[in-house]
CSV table of C-alpha atoms (C1' of nucleotides) in Angstrom, one decimal:
chain,number,residue,atom,x,y,z
A,1,MET,CA,106.0,-32.0,14.5
A,2,ALA,CA,103.7,-30.7,17.2
A,3,LEU,CA,102.0,-33.1,19.6
A,4,SER,CA,98.4,-33.9,19.0
A,5,THR,CA,95.9,-32.5,21.5
A,6,GLN,CA,93.3,-35.2,20.7
A,7,SER,CA,92.3,-37.6,23.4
A,8,TYR,CA,92.8,-41.3,22.8
A,9,LYS,CA,90.3,-42.8,20.3
A,10,GLY,CA,87.0,-43.6,21.9
A,11,ALA,CA,87.9,-42.0,25.2
A,12,ARG,CA,86.9,-38.6,26.4
A,13,ASP,CA,88.6,-35.6,28.1
A,14,PHE,CA,86.3,-34.2,30.8
A,15,TYR,CA,86.7,-30.4,31.0
A,16,PRO,CA,85.1,-28.8,34.0
A,17,PRO,CA,81.7,-28.4,32.5
A,18,ASP,CA,81.8,-32.0,31.3
A,19,LYS,CA,82.9,-33.2,34.7
A,20,ARG,CA,80.1,-31.2,36.3
A,21,LEU,CA,77.6,-33.1,34.2
A,22,GLN,CA,79.2,-36.4,35.1
A,23,LYS,CA,79.1,-35.5,38.8
A,24,TYR,CA,75.4,-34.7,38.5
A,25,MET,CA,74.6,-38.0,36.9
A,26,PHE,CA,76.7,-40.0,39.3
A,27,GLY,CA,75.3,-38.1,42.1
A,28,VAL,CA,71.7,-39.0,41.3
A,29,TRP,CA,72.8,-42.6,40.8
A,30,ARG,CA,74.5,-42.7,44.2
A,31,GLN,CA,71.7,-40.9,46.0
A,32,VAL,CA,69.0,-43.4,44.7
A,33,CYS,CA,71.2,-46.4,45.4
A,34,GLU,CA,71.8,-45.3,48.9
A,35,ARG,CA,68.2,-44.5,49.5
A,36,PHE,CA,67.6,-48.2,48.8
A,37,GLY,CA,70.3,-49.3,51.1
A,38,TYR,CA,73.0,-50.1,48.6
A,39,GLU,CA,76.6,-49.7,49.5
A,40,GLU,CA,79.4,-48.5,47.2
A,41,TYR,CA,82.4,-50.7,46.5
A,42,ASP,CA,85.3,-50.5,44.1
A,43,ALA,CA,88.1,-52.7,42.7
A,44,PRO,CA,91.2,-52.5,40.5
A,45,ILE,CA,90.8,-51.7,36.8
A,46,LEU,CA,93.1,-54.6,36.0
A,47,GLU,CA,92.1,-58.2,36.3
A,48,PRO,CA,93.8,-61.5,35.3
A,49,LEU,CA,92.6,-62.8,32.0
A,50,GLU,CA,91.2,-66.0,33.4
A,51,ILE,CA,88.2,-64.5,35.0
A,52,TYR,CA,86.8,-63.5,31.6
A,53,LEU,CA,87.8,-66.6,29.8
A,54,ALA,CA,85.7,-68.7,32.3
A,55,LYS,CA,82.6,-66.8,31.4
A,56,THR,CA,82.8,-65.7,27.8
A,57,GLY,CA,84.4,-67.1,24.7
A,58,GLU,CA,88.0,-66.6,24.1
A,59,GLU,CA,87.4,-64.7,20.8
A,60,ILE,CA,85.5,-62.0,22.5
A,61,VAL,CA,88.2,-61.5,25.1
A,62,ASN,CA,90.9,-61.3,22.5
A,63,GLU,CA,89.2,-59.2,20.0
A,64,GLN,CA,87.2,-56.8,22.2
A,65,THR,CA,89.3,-56.2,25.3
A,66,TYR,CA,92.6,-54.6,26.1
A,67,VAL,CA,94.8,-57.5,26.9
A,68,PHE,CA,98.5,-57.3,27.6
A,69,GLU,CA,101.4,-59.1,29.4
A,70,ASP,CA,102.8,-57.4,32.5
A,71,ARG,CA,106.5,-57.5,33.4
A,72,GLY,CA,106.0,-60.7,35.3
A,73,GLY,CA,104.6,-62.5,32.3
A,74,ARG,CA,101.0,-62.4,33.6
A,75,GLN,CA,98.1,-62.0,31.1
A,76,VAL,CA,96.2,-58.9,32.2
A,77,VAL,CA,92.9,-57.4,31.0
A,78,ILE,CA,91.6,-53.9,31.5
A,79,ARG,CA,88.2,-54.7,32.8
A,80,PRO,CA,85.5,-54.6,30.1
A,81,GLU,CA,82.7,-55.1,32.6
A,82,MET,CA,82.3,-55.3,36.4
A,83,THR,CA,80.2,-58.4,36.9
A,84,PRO,CA,83.1,-60.9,37.0
A,85,THR,CA,85.0,-58.6,39.4
A,86,VAL,CA,82.1,-58.2,41.8
A,87,SER,CA,81.4,-62.0,41.7
A,88,ARG,CA,85.1,-62.5,42.5
A,89,MET,CA,84.8,-60.2,45.5
A,90,VAL,CA,81.7,-61.9,46.8
A,91,ALA,CA,83.2,-65.3,46.4
A,92,ALA,CA,86.4,-64.3,48.3
A,93,LYS,CA,84.3,-63.4,51.4
A,94,ARG,CA,81.4,-65.8,50.7
A,95,GLN,CA,81.2,-67.0,54.3
A,96,GLU,CA,81.6,-63.8,56.2
A,97,LEU,CA,79.3,-61.3,54.4
A,98,ALA,CA,75.9,-60.3,55.7
A,99,TYR,CA,73.3,-61.3,53.2
A,100,PRO,CA,71.4,-60.0,51.3
A,101,LEU,CA,74.2,-57.9,50.0
A,102,ARG,CA,73.2,-54.7,48.3
A,103,TRP,CA,76.2,-53.3,46.4
A,104,TYR,CA,76.8,-50.7,43.7
A,105,SER,CA,79.7,-49.2,41.9
A,106,ILE,CA,80.4,-46.8,39.0
A,107,PRO,CA,83.5,-48.3,37.4
A,108,ASN,CA,85.2,-47.1,34.2
A,109,LEU,CA,85.3,-49.9,31.7
A,110,TRP,CA,87.2,-50.4,28.4
A,111,ARG,CA,86.4,-52.4,25.3
A,112,TYR,CA,88.5,-52.5,22.2
A,113,GLU,CA,86.3,-51.8,19.2
A,114,ARG,CA,85.3,-49.1,16.8
A,115,PRO,CA,83.5,-46.3,18.5
A,116,GLN,CA,80.0,-45.4,17.4
A,117,ARG,CA,77.0,-43.5,18.7
A,118,GLY,CA,76.4,-44.4,22.3
A,119,ARG,CA,79.3,-46.8,22.4
A,120,LEU,CA,82.8,-45.6,23.2
A,121,ARG,CA,86.0,-47.5,24.1
A,122,GLU,CA,86.0,-46.1,27.7
A,123,HIS,CA,82.8,-45.5,29.5
A,124,TRP,CA,81.5,-45.5,33.1
A,125,GLN,CA,78.8,-47.9,34.0
A,126,LEU,CA,76.6,-48.0,37.1
A,127,ASN,CA,76.5,-51.6,38.4
A,128,VAL,CA,73.9,-52.5,41.0
A,129,ASP,CA,73.6,-56.0,42.4
A,130,ILE,CA,71.7,-57.8,45.1
A,131,PHE,CA,73.2,-61.1,46.3
A,132,GLY,CA,71.5,-63.8,48.3
A,133,VAL,CA,67.8,-63.4,47.4
A,134,VAL,CA,66.1,-66.3,45.6
A,135,GLY,CA,62.6,-65.1,44.8
A,136,SER,CA,61.4,-62.4,42.4
A,137,VAL,CA,61.2,-59.9,45.3
A,138,ALA,CA,64.8,-59.2,44.3
A,139,GLU,CA,63.9,-58.4,40.7
A,140,SER,CA,61.0,-56.3,42.0
A,141,GLU,CA,63.2,-54.2,44.2
A,142,MET,CA,65.8,-53.8,41.4
A,143,ILE,CA,63.3,-52.6,38.9
A,144,THR,CA,61.7,-50.3,41.5
A,145,LEU,CA,65.1,-48.8,42.0
A,146,VAL,CA,65.7,-48.4,38.3
A,147,ASP,CA,62.4,-46.6,37.9
A,148,ALA,CA,63.2,-44.4,40.9
A,149,MET,CA,66.4,-43.3,39.1
A,150,PHE,CA,64.5,-42.3,36.0
A,151,LYS,CA,62.1,-40.3,38.2
A,152,ALA,CA,65.1,-38.7,39.9
A,153,PHE,CA,66.4,-37.6,36.6
A,154,ASN,CA,62.9,-36.0,36.0
A,155,ALA,CA,62.0,-38.4,33.2
A,156,LYS,CA,58.4,-39.0,32.5
A,157,PRO,CA,56.9,-42.5,32.0
A,158,THR,CA,56.2,-41.7,28.3
A,159,MET,CA,60.0,-41.3,27.7
A,160,TYR,CA,61.1,-44.8,28.5
A,161,GLU,CA,59.7,-48.3,28.8
A,162,ILE,CA,60.7,-51.2,31.0
A,163,ARG,CA,60.6,-54.6,29.3
A,164,LEU,CA,60.6,-57.9,31.0
A,165,ASN,CA,61.2,-61.5,30.0
A,166,SER,CA,62.4,-64.8,31.4
A,167,ARG,CA,65.3,-66.8,30.0
A,168,GLN,CA,63.7,-70.0,31.4
A,169,LEU,CA,60.5,-69.2,29.5
A,170,VAL,CA,62.5,-68.7,26.3
A,171,ASP,CA,64.5,-71.9,26.8
A,172,TYR,CA,61.3,-73.9,27.4
A,173,ALA,CA,59.5,-72.3,24.4
A,174,LEU,CA,62.4,-72.8,22.0
A,175,GLY,CA,63.1,-76.3,23.3
A,176,THR,CA,60.1,-78.2,24.5
A,177,TYR,CA,57.4,-76.1,22.9
A,178,LEU,CA,58.9,-75.4,19.4
A,179,GLY,CA,61.1,-78.5,19.3
A,180,PHE,CA,64.5,-76.9,18.5
A,181,ASN,CA,67.6,-78.7,19.7
A,182,LYS,CA,70.2,-76.8,21.7
A,183,ALA,CA,72.3,-75.7,18.7
A,184,GLU,CA,69.3,-74.5,16.8
A,185,ALA,CA,67.9,-72.7,19.9
A,186,LEU,CA,71.2,-70.8,20.3
A,187,VAL,CA,71.2,-69.6,16.7
A,188,ILE,CA,67.5,-68.7,16.8
A,189,GLY,CA,67.9,-66.9,20.1
A,190,LYS,CA,70.6,-64.7,18.6
A,191,LEU,CA,68.3,-64.0,15.6
A,192,ILE,CA,65.5,-63.0,18.0
A,193,ASP,CA,67.9,-60.6,19.6
A,194,ARG,CA,68.5,-58.9,16.3
A,195,LYS,CA,64.9,-59.1,15.0
A,196,ALA,CA,64.1,-55.4,15.5
A,197,LYS,CA,67.0,-54.5,13.2
A,198,MET,CA,65.9,-56.9,10.4
A,199,GLU,CA,63.2,-57.0,7.8
A,200,GLN,CA,60.4,-59.4,8.6
A,201,THR,CA,61.0,-61.5,5.5
A,202,LYS,CA,64.7,-61.7,6.1
A,203,PHE,CA,64.1,-62.7,9.7
A,204,ILE,CA,61.8,-65.5,8.7
A,205,ALA,CA,64.3,-66.7,6.0
A,206,ALA,CA,67.1,-66.7,8.6
A,207,VAL,CA,65.1,-68.7,11.1
A,208,ASP,CA,64.0,-71.1,8.4
A,209,ALA,CA,67.6,-71.6,7.4
A,210,ALA,CA,68.6,-72.4,11.0
A,211,CYS,CA,65.8,-75.0,11.3
A,212,SER,CA,66.3,-78.7,11.0
A,213,PRO,CA,63.9,-80.3,8.5
A,214,LYS,CA,62.2,-82.0,11.4
A,215,ALA,CA,61.4,-78.8,13.2
A,216,ARG,CA,60.4,-77.1,10.0
A,217,GLU,CA,57.9,-79.8,9.1
A,218,ALA,CA,56.4,-79.5,12.6
A,219,GLY,CA,55.6,-75.9,11.8
A,220,ALA,CA,58.2,-74.4,14.2
A,221,VAL,CA,58.8,-71.3,12.1
A,222,GLU,CA,55.1,-70.3,12.0
A,223,LYS,CA,54.6,-71.1,15.7
A,224,LEU,CA,57.7,-69.0,16.5
A,225,MET,CA,56.3,-66.0,14.6
A,226,GLU,CA,53.0,-66.3,16.4
A,227,LEU,CA,54.8,-66.5,19.7
A,228,LEU,CA,56.9,-63.4,18.9
A,229,ALA,CA,53.7,-61.4,18.1
A,230,ILE,CA,52.4,-61.8,21.6
A,231,ASP,CA,52.8,-58.9,24.0
A,232,GLU,CA,50.7,-60.0,26.9
A,233,LEU,CA,51.3,-63.0,29.2
A,234,SER,CA,47.7,-64.0,28.9
A,235,GLU,CA,48.0,-64.5,25.2
A,236,LEU,CA,50.6,-67.2,25.6
A,237,PRO,CA,49.6,-70.8,24.5
A,238,ALA,CA,48.2,-72.9,27.4
A,239,THR,CA,51.2,-75.2,27.6
A,240,LEU,CA,53.4,-72.1,28.3
A,241,GLN,CA,50.9,-70.5,30.7
A,242,GLY,CA,51.4,-73.4,33.1
A,243,GLN,CA,55.1,-72.8,33.4
A,244,ASP,CA,56.5,-71.5,36.7
A,245,SER,CA,58.5,-68.8,34.8
A,246,VAL,CA,55.2,-67.3,33.5
A,247,LYS,CA,53.7,-67.3,37.0
A,248,ALA,CA,56.8,-65.5,38.3
A,249,LEU,CA,56.6,-62.9,35.5
A,250,GLU,CA,52.9,-62.4,36.2
A,251,THR,CA,53.6,-61.9,39.9
A,252,LEU,CA,56.4,-59.5,39.2
A,253,LEU,CA,54.4,-57.4,36.7
A,254,GLN,CA,51.5,-57.2,39.0
A,255,GLN,CA,53.6,-56.1,42.0
A,256,LEU,CA,55.3,-53.4,40.0
A,257,LYS,CA,52.1,-52.1,38.4
A,258,GLN,CA,50.5,-51.9,41.8
A,259,ALA,CA,53.5,-49.9,43.0
A,260,GLY,CA,52.6,-47.4,40.3
A,261,ILE,CA,55.0,-48.3,37.5
A,262,THR,CA,52.8,-48.3,34.4
A,263,ASN,CA,55.4,-48.2,31.6
A,264,ILE,CA,56.4,-51.8,32.0
A,265,ARG,CA,55.5,-54.7,29.8
A,266,PHE,CA,56.3,-58.3,28.9
A,267,ASP,CA,58.5,-58.8,25.8
A,268,ILE,CA,59.1,-62.3,24.8
A,269,GLY,CA,61.7,-61.1,22.2
A,270,LEU,CA,64.0,-59.7,24.9
A,271,MET,CA,67.2,-61.8,24.9
A,272,ARG,CA,70.0,-59.8,26.6
A,273,GLY,CA,72.5,-61.9,24.7
A,274,PHE,CA,73.0,-65.5,25.4
A,275,ASP,CA,75.4,-65.1,28.3
A,276,TYR,CA,75.2,-65.7,32.0
A,277,TYR,CA,71.5,-64.8,32.7
A,278,THR,CA,69.6,-67.7,34.2
A,279,ASP,CA,66.0,-66.4,34.7
A,280,ILE,CA,64.3,-63.1,34.6
A,281,VAL,CA,65.9,-60.4,32.4
A,282,PHE,CA,64.9,-56.8,31.9
A,283,GLU,CA,65.9,-53.8,29.8
A,284,VAL,CA,64.9,-50.1,29.7
A,285,PHE,CA,64.3,-48.7,26.3
A,286,ASP,CA,64.4,-45.1,25.2
A,287,LEU,CA,61.1,-44.3,23.5
A,288,HIS,CA,62.5,-41.2,21.8
A,289,PRO,CA,62.1,-41.9,18.0
A,290,ASP,CA,65.7,-40.7,17.3
A,291,ASN,CA,67.2,-43.0,19.9
A,292,ASN,CA,65.1,-46.1,20.0
A,293,ARG,CA,67.5,-48.3,21.9
A,294,SER,CA,68.2,-50.1,25.0
A,295,MET,CA,69.7,-47.9,27.7
A,296,LEU,CA,70.3,-50.4,30.5
A,297,GLY,CA,69.8,-54.0,31.1
A,298,GLY,CA,70.1,-56.7,33.7
A,299,GLY,CA,68.6,-59.8,35.2
A,300,ARG,CA,69.3,-62.8,37.3
A,301,TYR,CA,72.6,-64.6,37.1
A,302,ASP,CA,72.8,-67.2,39.7
A,303,GLY,CA,75.9,-69.0,38.5
A,304,LEU,CA,78.8,-66.6,38.5
A,305,VAL,CA,79.9,-66.5,42.1
A,306,GLY,CA,80.1,-70.3,42.0
A,307,LEU,CA,82.8,-70.2,39.3
A,308,PHE,CA,85.2,-69.2,42.0
A,309,GLY,CA,84.9,-72.5,43.8
A,310,VAL,CA,82.4,-71.6,46.5
A,311,ALA,CA,78.7,-72.4,46.8
A,312,PRO,CA,76.7,-70.4,44.3
A,313,VAL,CA,75.0,-67.1,45.4
A,314,PRO,CA,71.7,-66.1,43.7
A,315,THR,CA,72.2,-62.7,42.2
A,316,VAL,CA,70.2,-60.0,40.4
A,317,GLY,CA,71.9,-57.0,38.9
A,318,PHE,CA,72.0,-54.4,36.1
A,319,GLY,CA,74.4,-52.1,34.4
A,320,TRP,CA,73.7,-48.6,33.0
A,321,GLY,CA,76.2,-46.7,30.9
A,322,ASP,CA,77.0,-43.0,31.3
A,323,VAL,CA,76.9,-42.4,27.5
A,324,THR,CA,73.5,-43.8,27.0
A,325,LEU,CA,72.2,-41.9,30.0
A,326,ALA,CA,73.7,-38.7,28.7
A,327,ASN,CA,72.1,-39.3,25.3
A,328,PHE,CA,68.8,-39.9,27.0
A,329,LEU,CA,68.9,-36.8,29.1
A,330,GLU,CA,70.0,-34.6,26.2
A,331,LEU,CA,67.3,-35.9,23.7
A,332,HIS,CA,64.5,-35.4,26.3
A,333,HIS,CA,65.8,-32.0,27.4
A,334,LEU,CA,66.4,-33.2,30.9
A,335,LEU,CA,69.9,-31.7,31.3
A,336,PRO,CA,69.8,-29.3,34.2
A,337,VAL,CA,71.8,-26.1,34.1
A,338,LEU,CA,74.6,-26.9,36.4
A,339,ALA,CA,76.3,-24.1,38.4
A,340,ALA,CA,80.0,-24.2,39.1
A,341,GLU,CA,81.2,-25.7,42.5
A,342,THR,CA,82.6,-22.2,43.2
A,343,ASP,CA,79.9,-20.1,44.9
A,344,LEU,CA,81.6,-16.8,44.7
A,345,TYR,CA,84.1,-15.0,42.5
A,346,VAL,CA,86.0,-12.2,44.2
A,347,ALA,CA,87.0,-9.2,42.0
A,348,LEU,CA,89.6,-6.9,43.5
A,349,VAL,CA,89.7,-3.2,42.7
A,350,GLY,CA,93.0,-1.4,43.2
A,351,ASP,CA,96.1,-2.8,44.8
A,352,ILE,CA,94.5,-4.4,47.8
A,353,ALA,CA,95.2,-8.1,47.5
A,354,VAL,CA,97.0,-8.2,50.9
A,355,ALA,CA,94.3,-6.2,52.7
A,356,ALA,CA,91.5,-8.3,51.2
A,357,GLN,CA,92.9,-11.5,52.7
A,358,GLN,CA,91.1,-11.2,55.9
A,359,PRO,CA,87.5,-10.9,54.6
A,360,ILE,CA,88.3,-13.7,52.1
A,361,ALA,CA,89.5,-16.0,54.9
A,362,THR,CA,86.4,-15.2,56.9
A,363,LEU,CA,84.1,-16.1,54.0
A,364,ARG,CA,86.0,-19.4,53.4
A,365,LYS,CA,85.7,-20.2,57.1
A,366,ASN,CA,82.0,-19.5,56.8
A,367,GLY,CA,81.8,-22.4,54.3
A,368,LEU,CA,81.8,-20.7,51.0
A,369,ASN,CA,83.8,-21.9,48.0
A,370,LEU,CA,85.4,-18.8,46.5
A,371,ALA,CA,87.9,-18.0,43.9
A,372,VAL,CA,89.9,-14.7,43.8
A,373,ASP,CA,90.8,-12.9,40.6
A,374,LEU,CA,94.5,-12.3,40.8
A,375,SER,CA,94.9,-10.6,37.4
A,376,GLY,CA,94.6,-7.0,38.4
A,377,ARG,CA,92.4,-6.5,35.3
A,378,LYS,CA,89.7,-4.0,34.9
A,379,LEU,CA,86.6,-4.8,36.9
A,380,GLY,CA,84.5,-5.5,33.8
A,381,ASP,CA,87.0,-8.1,32.7
A,382,GLN,CA,87.0,-9.8,36.1
A,383,LEU,CA,83.2,-10.0,36.0
A,384,LYS,CA,83.3,-11.4,32.5
A,385,ALA,CA,85.7,-14.1,33.7
A,386,ALA,CA,83.4,-15.1,36.6
A,387,ASP,CA,80.4,-15.4,34.3
A,388,LYS,CA,82.3,-17.5,31.8
A,389,LYS,CA,83.3,-19.9,34.5
A,390,GLY,CA,79.7,-20.4,35.4
A,391,ILE,CA,79.9,-18.9,38.8
A,392,LYS,CA,76.7,-17.3,40.0
A,393,TYR,CA,77.9,-14.6,42.3
A,394,ALA,CA,80.7,-12.0,42.2
A,395,LEU,CA,81.9,-10.0,45.1
A,396,VAL,CA,83.6,-6.6,44.6
A,397,ILE,CA,86.3,-5.7,47.1
A,398,GLY,CA,88.0,-2.3,47.0
A,399,ALA,CA,89.3,0.3,49.4
A,400,ASP,CA,85.7,1.6,50.0
A,401,GLU,CA,84.4,-1.8,51.0
A,402,LEU,CA,87.3,-2.6,53.3
A,403,LYS,CA,86.7,0.6,55.1
A,404,SER,CA,82.9,0.3,55.4
A,405,GLN,CA,82.8,-3.5,56.0
A,406,LYS,CA,80.0,-3.6,53.4
A,407,TYR,CA,80.7,-5.5,50.2
A,408,LYS,CA,79.1,-5.3,46.9
A,409,LEU,CA,77.6,-8.7,46.0
A,410,LYS,CA,76.5,-9.1,42.4
A,411,ASP,CA,74.2,-11.8,41.1
A,412,LEU,CA,75.6,-12.4,37.7
A,413,THR,CA,72.5,-14.0,36.3
A,414,THR,CA,70.2,-11.2,37.1
A,415,GLY,CA,72.7,-8.3,37.3
A,416,GLN,CA,71.3,-7.2,40.6
A,417,GLU,CA,73.7,-5.9,43.2
A,418,GLN,CA,73.5,-5.1,46.9
A,419,ALA,CA,75.9,-4.1,49.7
A,420,VAL,CA,76.1,-6.8,52.4
A,421,THR,CA,78.2,-7.7,55.4
A,422,LEU,CA,80.4,-10.8,55.4
A,423,ASP,CA,77.9,-12.7,57.5
A,424,GLY,CA,75.2,-11.7,55.2
A,425,ILE,CA,77.0,-13.1,52.2
A,426,ALA,CA,77.4,-16.5,53.8
A,427,ALA,CA,73.8,-16.6,54.8
A,428,LYS,CA,72.6,-15.7,51.4
A,429,LEU,CA,74.7,-18.1,49.4
A,430,LYS,CA,74.7,-21.3,51.6
A,431,LYS,CA,71.9,-23.1,49.9
A,432,PRO,CA,71.3,-22.3,46.3
A,433,ARG,CA,74.0,-24.4,44.8
A,434,ALA,CA,72.1,-27.7,45.0
A,435,ALA,CA,69.5,-26.6,42.5
B,1,G,C1',87.3,-57.0,11.0
B,2,C,C1',83.6,-55.0,6.9
B,3,G,C1',80.9,-50.8,4.5
B,4,G,C1',79.0,-45.4,3.9
B,5,G,C1',79.9,-40.0,4.9
B,6,C,C1',83.3,-36.1,6.1
B,7,G,C1',88.5,-33.5,6.8
B,8,U,C1',89.1,-25.3,4.8
B,9,A,C1',90.7,-20.2,11.2
B,10,G,C1',90.0,-22.2,18.3
B,11,C,C1',84.4,-23.6,16.9
B,12,U,C1',80.3,-24.1,13.0
B,13,C,C1',80.6,-23.7,8.1
B,14,A,C1',80.8,-21.1,2.7
B,15,G,C1',84.2,-21.4,-1.4
B,16,U,C1',80.9,-21.2,-8.9
B,17,U,C1',82.2,-25.6,-14.9
B,18,G,C1',89.8,-26.1,-11.7
B,19,G,C1',91.7,-19.4,-12.7
B,20,U,C1',95.1,-13.7,-9.1
B,21,U,C1',96.7,-11.8,-2.5
B,22,A,C1',91.1,-18.2,0.7
B,23,G,C1',85.8,-15.9,3.2
B,24,A,C1',81.6,-15.4,7.0
B,25,G,C1',79.4,-15.9,11.8
B,26,C,C1',80.7,-17.1,16.7
B,27,G,C1',84.9,-17.1,19.9
B,28,U,C1',89.8,-14.8,21.3
B,29,C,C1',92.7,-10.2,22.0
B,30,G,C1',92.9,-4.6,22.0
B,31,G,C1',90.0,0.0,22.2
B,32,G,C1',85.2,3.3,23.2
B,33,U,C1',89.5,8.6,29.3
B,34,U,C1',91.4,5.2,34.9
B,35,G,C1',84.9,0.8,39.9
B,36,U,C1',80.5,-3.1,36.6
B,37,G,C1',80.3,-8.4,32.5
B,38,G,C1',76.8,-11.2,29.7
B,39,U,C1',73.3,-6.6,24.8
B,40,U,C1',76.1,-2.5,21.4
B,41,C,C1',80.1,0.2,18.4
B,42,C,C1',85.4,0.3,16.3
B,43,G,C1',89.8,-2.5,15.3
B,44,A,C1',93.3,-6.7,15.3
B,45,A,C1',95.4,-11.3,15.4
B,46,G,C1',94.5,-16.1,13.7
B,47,G,C1',94.7,-21.0,7.8
B,48,C,C1',101.0,-25.7,4.6
B,49,C,C1',92.5,-26.0,2.7
B,50,G,C1',94.5,-33.4,7.4
B,51,U,C1',99.2,-35.6,5.1
B,52,G,C1',102.0,-37.6,0.7
B,53,G,C1',102.0,-38.3,-4.4
B,54,G,C1',99.7,-37.6,-9.4
B,55,U,C1',97.0,-35.0,-13.6
B,56,U,C1',97.3,-29.7,-15.4
B,57,C,C1',99.9,-23.6,-17.9
B,58,A,C1',97.1,-23.5,-13.2
B,59,A,C1',94.5,-27.7,-7.6
B,60,G,C1',90.9,-25.9,-1.5
B,61,U,C1',88.3,-27.8,-6.1
B,62,C,C1',90.0,-33.6,-10.3
B,63,C,C1',92.6,-38.8,-9.4
B,64,C,C1',95.4,-42.3,-6.1
B,65,A,C1',97.3,-43.5,-1.4
B,66,U,C1',97.5,-42.6,3.7
B,67,C,C1',96.0,-40.8,8.5
B,68,G,C1',92.1,-38.9,11.4
B,69,C,C1',86.9,-38.1,12.6
B,70,U,C1',82.0,-39.9,12.1
B,71,C,C1',77.6,-43.1,11.1
B,72,G,C1',76.3,-48.1,10.4
B,73,C,C1',77.4,-53.6,10.2
B,74,C,C1',79.7,-57.7,13.0
B,75,C,C1',79.7,-58.2,18.3
B,76,C,C1',77.6,-57.0,22.6
B,77,A,C1',79.7,-57.7,28.8
RNA sequence: GCGGGCGUAGCUCAGUUGGUUAGAGCGUCGGGUUGUGGUUCCGAAGGCCGUGGGUUCAAGUCCCAUCGCUCGCCCCA
């Protein structure tokens, strides 16, 4: 029985062209992060089970993560997300770090579940966090950074939409305003999260079923539906308008719009699950009709660092998966044509491999990435190989060239060819790779 | 964990109401006289029709099971 060549379920092989795309995406992420003063960090892919148990329910950890026992009998998890890890790192050096911390990372993460579109078992996720800032200036910076990333990927404002909400506002609305108790609010919050996927009548029926008679009689279902239909802060009922959370959202929206971000709006139905978020939450939606889904999300989570036994640190952060980004770029035709890292493919004519070493060494010393064809094939076949590898230029070296010190440089995309000196080649090829 | 769809050449697929030696395009390899590819011409290799069982004179085609892929649900960090 032959061995299977398939990669592990839900995980991908990255052949050089795939890796080229990944490097491009990560490169843009890194560039924008660093432009905003964020520093890269990293951590082990394995973590002790406890740091996830503290935050999420045990079921989720057991059913949706890779958990195993190591040889020392310790329960180990392959990290399904980065947030507990980075919180652990901050807590460990809580006293000595220089706040505000601006940190980012692009970890690979694993979750144990059936793969589907946009959701694999292994993926990479950009994580950006700012620690130690209390006011909404942190959210403002974070969303500005997100928007700068979309612009750096050449996305237009019509392709995506930033949606904002406040967990405090939702808590107040479900509790004090609509009169749900905590258990009801939890169930209804989850329903609101799924509302877009449900039919209106089914949604209403489900909310109604989750209501206590008392809340139902007070008209909570109708009031909730009215509330969910609102898409401007100014349309909120007066009792909600007075909330600090609404004022914070107002300030934030105003700031961002003034900064030129127009595709942003308030969305009271935005939940981001019912996990560790404590205040403002945000998501970016793909507006393409074939992929109307959330691409990235984040918000404020002030409580996590404190779980490690130190004073809490206010934090705002988001995560953005490589799969959803790649889907977005593909659907909107934003994938650039990526040239190989190799600048130049050297084709040898005749038995001159030894004699050609000197010019080859000179070109490398001049900073060029070059590959030499070692096959001794016909020239045509060597050029074909260069083209297939995605290399833009080929250089022909034969007895004539060695003698005249002029080499034939061929642009494989245009087919144009010219005779140049070694220095001329380096000068000509130094820059174009970035594009 | 639950449900739908699909497994035929390296890839994308065709294959009639079951009927001889299973096809195409692309790709790969060789050639069109020894220094020019990506366009063209000629040729070749390459398939246990996912796997196992069943029905039948006869199965790529029908039935059952199983594995794999895929889309969705649940869940969402």
